[in-house]
GROMACS .gro file of C-alpha atoms in nm:
model
  256
    1MET     CA    1  -2.179  -0.060   0.198
    2ALA     CA    2  -2.026   0.249   0.361
    3ASP     CA    3  -2.021   0.281   0.741
    4CYS     CA    4  -2.002   0.659   0.671
    5GLU     CA    5  -2.370   0.631   0.538
    6GLY     CA    6  -2.277   0.844   0.235
    7ARG     CA    7  -2.110   1.105   0.429
    8CYS     CA    8  -1.768   1.075   0.256
    9HIS     CA    9  -1.494   1.309   0.247
   10ALA     CA   10  -1.145   1.284   0.093
   11GLU     CA   11  -0.991   1.118   0.413
   12CYS     CA   12  -1.294   0.912   0.524
   13GLU     CA   13  -1.177   0.652   0.773
   14ARG     CA   14  -1.475   0.453   0.786
   15ARG     CA   15  -1.532   0.111   0.622
   16HIS     CA   16  -1.623   0.071   0.245
   17LEU     CA   17  -1.713  -0.263   0.111
   18ASP     CA   18  -1.743  -0.353  -0.253
   19GLY     CA   19  -2.022  -0.563  -0.402
   20VAL     CA   20  -1.875  -0.895  -0.342
   21GLU     CA   21  -1.772  -0.806   0.010
   22GLN     CA   22  -2.123  -0.693   0.095
   23THR     CA   23  -2.252  -1.057   0.037
   24ARG     CA   24  -2.019  -1.242   0.267
   25ASP     CA   25  -2.236  -1.480   0.496
   26SER     CA   26  -2.150  -1.775   0.729
   27SER     CA   27  -2.001  -1.977   0.432
   28TRP     CA   28  -1.705  -1.740   0.435
   29ALA     CA   29  -1.390  -1.854   0.648
   30TRP     CA   30  -1.451  -1.606   0.941
   31PRO     CA   31  -1.137  -1.601   1.135
   32GLU     CA   32  -1.143  -1.740   1.481
   33ARG     CA   33  -0.914  -1.458   1.636
   34PRO     CA   34  -0.935  -1.159   1.394
   35HIS     CA   35  -0.594  -0.992   1.324
   36ILE     CA   36  -0.460  -0.669   1.194
   37ILE     CA   37  -0.242  -0.621   0.869
   38VAL     CA   38  -0.098  -0.274   0.823
   39CYS     CA   39  -0.003  -0.175   0.471
   40ALA     CA   40   0.230   0.116   0.535
   41GLY     CA   41   0.502   0.308   0.367
   42PRO     CA   42   0.529   0.620   0.166
   43GLU     CA   43   0.319   0.786  -0.090
   44ARG     CA   44   0.376   0.693  -0.474
   45SER     CA   45   0.565   0.370  -0.404
   46GLY     CA   46   0.300   0.137  -0.459
   47SER     CA   47   0.116   0.144  -0.118
   48THR     CA   48  -0.223   0.150  -0.281
   49TRP     CA   49  -0.150  -0.163  -0.498
   50LEU     CA   50  -0.064  -0.318  -0.173
   51TYR     CA   51  -0.367  -0.244   0.001
   52ASN     CA   52  -0.592  -0.343  -0.298
   53ALA     CA   53  -0.370  -0.666  -0.324
   54VAL     CA   54  -0.437  -0.770   0.050
   55ARG     CA   55  -0.805  -0.680   0.016
   56LEU     CA   56  -0.869  -0.883  -0.323
   57LEU     CA   57  -0.643  -1.173  -0.208
   58HIS     CA   58  -0.891  -1.221   0.093
   59ARG     CA   59  -1.198  -1.158  -0.086
   60GLN     CA   60  -1.086  -1.415  -0.361
   61GLY     CA   61  -1.031  -1.682  -0.062
   62ARG     CA   62  -1.366  -1.575   0.079
   63VAL     CA   63  -1.195  -1.452   0.416
   64PRO     CA   64  -1.382  -1.166   0.552
   65LEU     CA   65  -1.171  -0.849   0.556
   66ASP     CA   66  -1.270  -0.488   0.647
   67SER     CA   67  -1.033  -0.239   0.478
   68TYR     CA   68  -0.958   0.105   0.610
   69TRP     CA   69  -0.758   0.435   0.547
   70MET     CA   70  -0.621   0.598   0.870
   71HIS     CA   71  -0.417   0.893   0.872
   72THR     CA   72  -0.318   0.823   1.247
   73LEU     CA   73  -0.360   0.481   1.423
   74SER     CA   74  -0.475   0.453   1.777
   75GLU     CA   75  -0.557   0.166   2.008
   76ASP     CA   76  -0.922   0.285   2.028
   77LYS     CA   77  -0.965   0.304   1.651
   78LEU     CA   78  -0.809  -0.063   1.607
   79THR     CA   79  -1.003  -0.219   1.892
   80GLN     CA   80  -1.322  -0.077   1.782
   81ARG     CA   81  -1.281  -0.207   1.415
   82LEU     CA   82  -1.181  -0.556   1.529
   83GLN     CA   83  -1.554  -0.594   1.687
   84SER     CA   84  -1.679  -0.716   1.347
   85GLY     CA   85  -1.521  -1.050   1.340
   86ALA     CA   86  -1.332  -1.000   1.020
   87ASN     CA   87  -0.959  -0.934   0.971
   88LEU     CA   88  -0.838  -0.574   0.936
   89CYS     CA   89  -0.643  -0.422   0.655
   90ILE     CA   90  -0.492  -0.065   0.753
   91LYS     CA   91  -0.371   0.155   0.484
   92THR     CA   92  -0.139   0.441   0.636
   93HIS     CA   93   0.162   0.636   0.554
   94GLU     CA   94   0.305   0.852   0.844
   95TRP     CA   95   0.493   0.709   1.143
   96GLU     CA   96   0.443   0.838   1.498
   97PRO     CA   97   0.673   0.781   1.789
   98GLU     CA   98   0.372   0.595   1.982
   99TYR     CA   99   0.382   0.321   1.716
  100ARG     CA  100   0.688   0.178   1.824
  101GLU     CA  101   0.530  -0.007   2.082
  102MET     CA  102   0.168  -0.012   1.977
  103VAL     CA  103   0.188  -0.132   1.601
  104PRO     CA  104   0.390  -0.445   1.671
  105ARG     CA  105   0.161  -0.541   1.959
  106PHE     CA  106  -0.179  -0.493   1.755
  107SER     CA  107  -0.059  -0.604   1.412
  108LYS     CA  108   0.017  -0.965   1.294
  109HIS     CA  109   0.169  -0.828   0.953
  110ILE     CA  110   0.343  -0.525   0.870
  111VAL     CA  111   0.391  -0.485   0.501
  112ILE     CA  112   0.551  -0.211   0.325
  113MET     CA  113   0.684  -0.113  -0.016
  114HIS     CA  114   0.985   0.083  -0.135
  115ARG     CA  115   1.071   0.258  -0.467
  116ASP     CA  116   1.362   0.452  -0.630
  117LEU     CA  117   1.306   0.772  -0.486
  118ARG     CA  118   1.391   0.952  -0.837
  119GLY     CA  119   1.060   0.771  -0.952
  120VAL     CA  120   0.892   0.913  -0.650
  121VAL     CA  121   1.000   1.268  -0.726
  122ALA     CA  122   0.896   1.214  -1.087
  123SER     CA  123   0.547   1.098  -0.970
  124TYR     CA  124   0.505   1.401  -0.725
  125ARG     CA  125   0.610   1.627  -1.026
  126ARG     CA  126   0.377   1.468  -1.258
  127LEU     CA  127   0.070   1.514  -0.991
  128GLY     CA  128   0.182   1.847  -0.904
  129TRP     CA  129   0.248   1.787  -0.541
  130ALA     CA  130   0.617   1.892  -0.499
  131ALA     CA  131   0.942   1.941  -0.672
  132SER     CA  132   1.128   1.719  -0.415
  133LEU     CA  133   1.087   1.501  -0.086
  134PRO     CA  134   1.113   1.620   0.259
  135ARG     CA  135   1.329   1.460   0.508
  136LYS     CA  136   1.024   1.294   0.701
  137TYR     CA  137   0.952   1.081   0.372
  138VAL     CA  138   1.233   0.901   0.422
  139ASP     CA  139   1.248   0.893   0.803
  140ASP     CA  140   0.894   0.761   0.834
  141HIS     CA  141   0.970   0.499   0.584
  142MET     CA  142   1.268   0.367   0.756
  143GLN     CA  143   1.087   0.343   1.088
  144TRP     CA  144   0.812   0.134   0.929
  145ARG     CA  145   1.094  -0.077   0.767
  146ASN     CA  146   1.243  -0.134   1.122
  147HIS     CA  147   0.915  -0.334   1.212
  148ALA     CA  148   0.797  -0.458   0.865
  149THR     CA  149   0.737  -0.830   0.837
  150LEU     CA  150   0.751  -0.799   0.446
  151ASP     CA  151   0.905  -0.528   0.225
  152ILE     CA  152   0.802  -0.526  -0.164
  153LYS     CA  153   1.000  -0.368  -0.427
  154TYR     CA  154   0.766  -0.177  -0.626
  155GLU     CA  155   0.969  -0.231  -0.969
  156ASN     CA  156   0.896  -0.611  -0.909
  157VAL     CA  157   0.538  -0.536  -0.890
  158ILE     CA  158   0.539  -0.363  -1.214
  159ARG     CA  159   0.750  -0.630  -1.382
  160ASP     CA  160   0.562  -0.942  -1.252
  161GLY     CA  161   0.270  -0.865  -1.027
  162LYS     CA  162   0.167  -1.240  -0.998
  163SER     CA  163   0.473  -1.340  -0.861
  164GLN     CA  164   0.479  -1.061  -0.602
  165LEU     CA  165   0.101  -1.155  -0.525
  166ALA     CA  166   0.189  -1.516  -0.452
  167GLU     CA  167   0.470  -1.412  -0.202
  168LEU     CA  168   0.244  -1.166  -0.056
  169ALA     CA  169  -0.044  -1.421  -0.003
  170SER     CA  170   0.218  -1.678   0.141
  171HIS     CA  171   0.312  -1.416   0.414
  172LEU     CA  172  -0.033  -1.345   0.504
  173GLY     CA  173  -0.109  -1.722   0.542
  174LEU     CA  174  -0.348  -1.747   0.237
  175ALA     CA  175  -0.305  -2.021  -0.008
  176PRO     CA  176  -0.468  -1.923  -0.332
  177SER     CA  177  -0.429  -2.162  -0.644
  178ASP     CA  178  -0.251  -2.017  -0.960
  179GLU     CA  179  -0.589  -1.929  -1.102
  180ASP     CA  180  -0.673  -1.740  -0.793
  181VAL     CA  181  -0.358  -1.542  -0.800
  182ALA     CA  182  -0.406  -1.477  -1.198
  183ALA     CA  183  -0.769  -1.341  -1.098
  184VAL     CA  184  -0.674  -1.128  -0.858
  185HIS     CA  185  -0.388  -0.983  -1.074
  186ARG     CA  186  -0.626  -0.907  -1.362
  187GLU     CA  187  -0.862  -0.719  -1.115
  188LEU     CA  188  -0.574  -0.521  -0.989
  189THR     CA  189  -0.471  -0.445  -1.336
  190ASP     CA  190  -0.837  -0.342  -1.429
  191LEU     CA  191  -0.908  -0.115  -1.130
  192GLN     CA  192  -0.980   0.222  -1.229
  193SER     CA  193  -0.970   0.562  -1.054
  194SER     CA  194  -1.282   0.746  -0.947
  195SER     CA  195  -1.453   0.907  -1.230
  196GLY     CA  196  -1.606   1.151  -1.004
  197GLY     CA  197  -1.299   1.365  -0.968
  198GLY     CA  198  -1.247   1.238  -0.615
  199VAL     CA  199  -1.104   0.931  -0.440
  200ASP     CA  200  -1.261   0.591  -0.498
  201GLN     CA  201  -1.340   0.524  -0.142
  202VAL     CA  202  -1.320   0.124  -0.201
  203SER     CA  203  -0.999   0.118  -0.386
  204LYS     CA  204  -0.864   0.451  -0.254
  205LEU     CA  205  -0.761   0.531  -0.626
  206TRP     CA  206  -0.759   0.892  -0.701
  207PRO     CA  207  -0.802   1.046  -1.073
  208GLY     CA  208  -0.455   1.025  -1.251
  209HIS     CA  209  -0.325   0.777  -0.977
  210ILE     CA  210  -0.176   0.530  -1.226
  211SER     CA  211   0.060   0.672  -1.468
  212ILE     CA  212   0.102   0.594  -1.854
  213ASN     CA  213   0.451   0.486  -1.775
  214THR     CA  214   0.338   0.211  -1.525
  215LYS     CA  215   0.081   0.091  -1.767
  216LYS     CA  216   0.339   0.058  -2.032
  217TYR     CA  217   0.571  -0.145  -1.853
  218ARG     CA  218   0.328  -0.351  -1.644
  219ASP     CA  219   0.422  -0.743  -1.680
  220CYS     CA  220   0.730  -0.670  -1.899
  221ALA     CA  221   0.965  -0.896  -1.715
  222ASP     CA  222   1.283  -0.747  -1.868
  223THR     CA  223   1.242  -0.395  -1.778
  224GLN     CA  224   1.516  -0.253  -1.567
  225ASP     CA  225   1.451  -0.005  -1.271
  226ALA     CA  226   1.562   0.317  -1.453
  227PRO     CA  227   1.261   0.327  -1.703
  228LEU     CA  228   1.023   0.282  -1.429
  229ASN     CA  229   1.167   0.575  -1.231
  230GLN     CA  230   1.241   0.844  -1.502
  231LEU     CA  231   1.296   1.187  -1.329
  232ASN     CA  232   1.483   1.373  -1.612
  233ASP     CA  233   1.662   1.605  -1.374
  234GLU     CA  234   2.001   1.473  -1.295
  235ARG     CA  235   2.066   1.735  -1.034
  236GLU     CA  236   1.784   1.623  -0.834
  237GLY     CA  237   1.860   1.252  -0.899
  238GLN     CA  238   2.209   1.312  -0.752
  239SER     CA  239   2.075   1.530  -0.454
  240LEU     CA  240   1.850   1.227  -0.368
  241LEU     CA  241   2.156   0.995  -0.364
  242ARG     CA  242   2.346   1.249  -0.140
  243ARG     CA  243   2.061   1.324   0.098
  244PHE     CA  244   1.927   0.996   0.138
  245PRO     CA  245   2.187   0.726   0.126
  246GLU     CA  246   2.021   0.497   0.395
  247TYR     CA  247   1.745   0.458   0.170
  248MET     CA  248   1.898   0.464  -0.176
  249GLU     CA  249   2.220   0.263  -0.104
  250GLY     CA  250   2.031   0.050   0.138
  251TYR     CA  251   1.789  -0.074  -0.146
  252GLY     CA  252   2.061  -0.066  -0.408
  253TYR     CA  253   1.923   0.248  -0.596
  254THR     CA  254   2.241   0.384  -0.699
  255ALA     CA  255   2.269   0.316  -1.069
  256ALA     CA  256   2.184   0.617  -1.277
   0.00000   0.00000   0.00000
């Protein structure tokens, strides 16, 4: 189901439900007071995993959730989308000054992820996006961090996705069984990028979204941070440490 009625584009901000979500009915646990979950944080740090984890944990528990991408949040957009009676999951990246008052007022949960910036730059380069990071990347993240109700480490998701799912579910007030968590973890692991060359509007996965390195180390509990963030550019790595100490030191990403 796509509220855009097939008129999608890469940045489509309308609702897209998968086949299971389209079957929801009165037997599902519709919330008495629908609330908003914002999945924020910078690109290439696991934000799409986070978005799908929230979506699939609700689906597994048969709790209705409408999931959206939004480039810019507004009160009108959020209020309109709450009318369905389902909880909302909003995926977004950038921070705007007006969010300081609006986002905490509208959102019950603000969940973000963080990753060693050396791995972010390596991912940027793999996709041909940029050779380094702009100042705004970190500034926006630090603003989201100031308002976050949960901040998940990307590297922990790769090492032990099930434990991070369980923590996320608890934070969201969901109570999945161990079997439910394992089922969601399997589905997240099996998610595939769009085969048509564009974004998959349900999962928000793009072609090439998941790297070979990520697949190699997934569920390898003993993996250290460094192999998950191989930049192979010592000069740029040192530059990131100098330019963004509030992020790199704040999250403990100081080791080579």
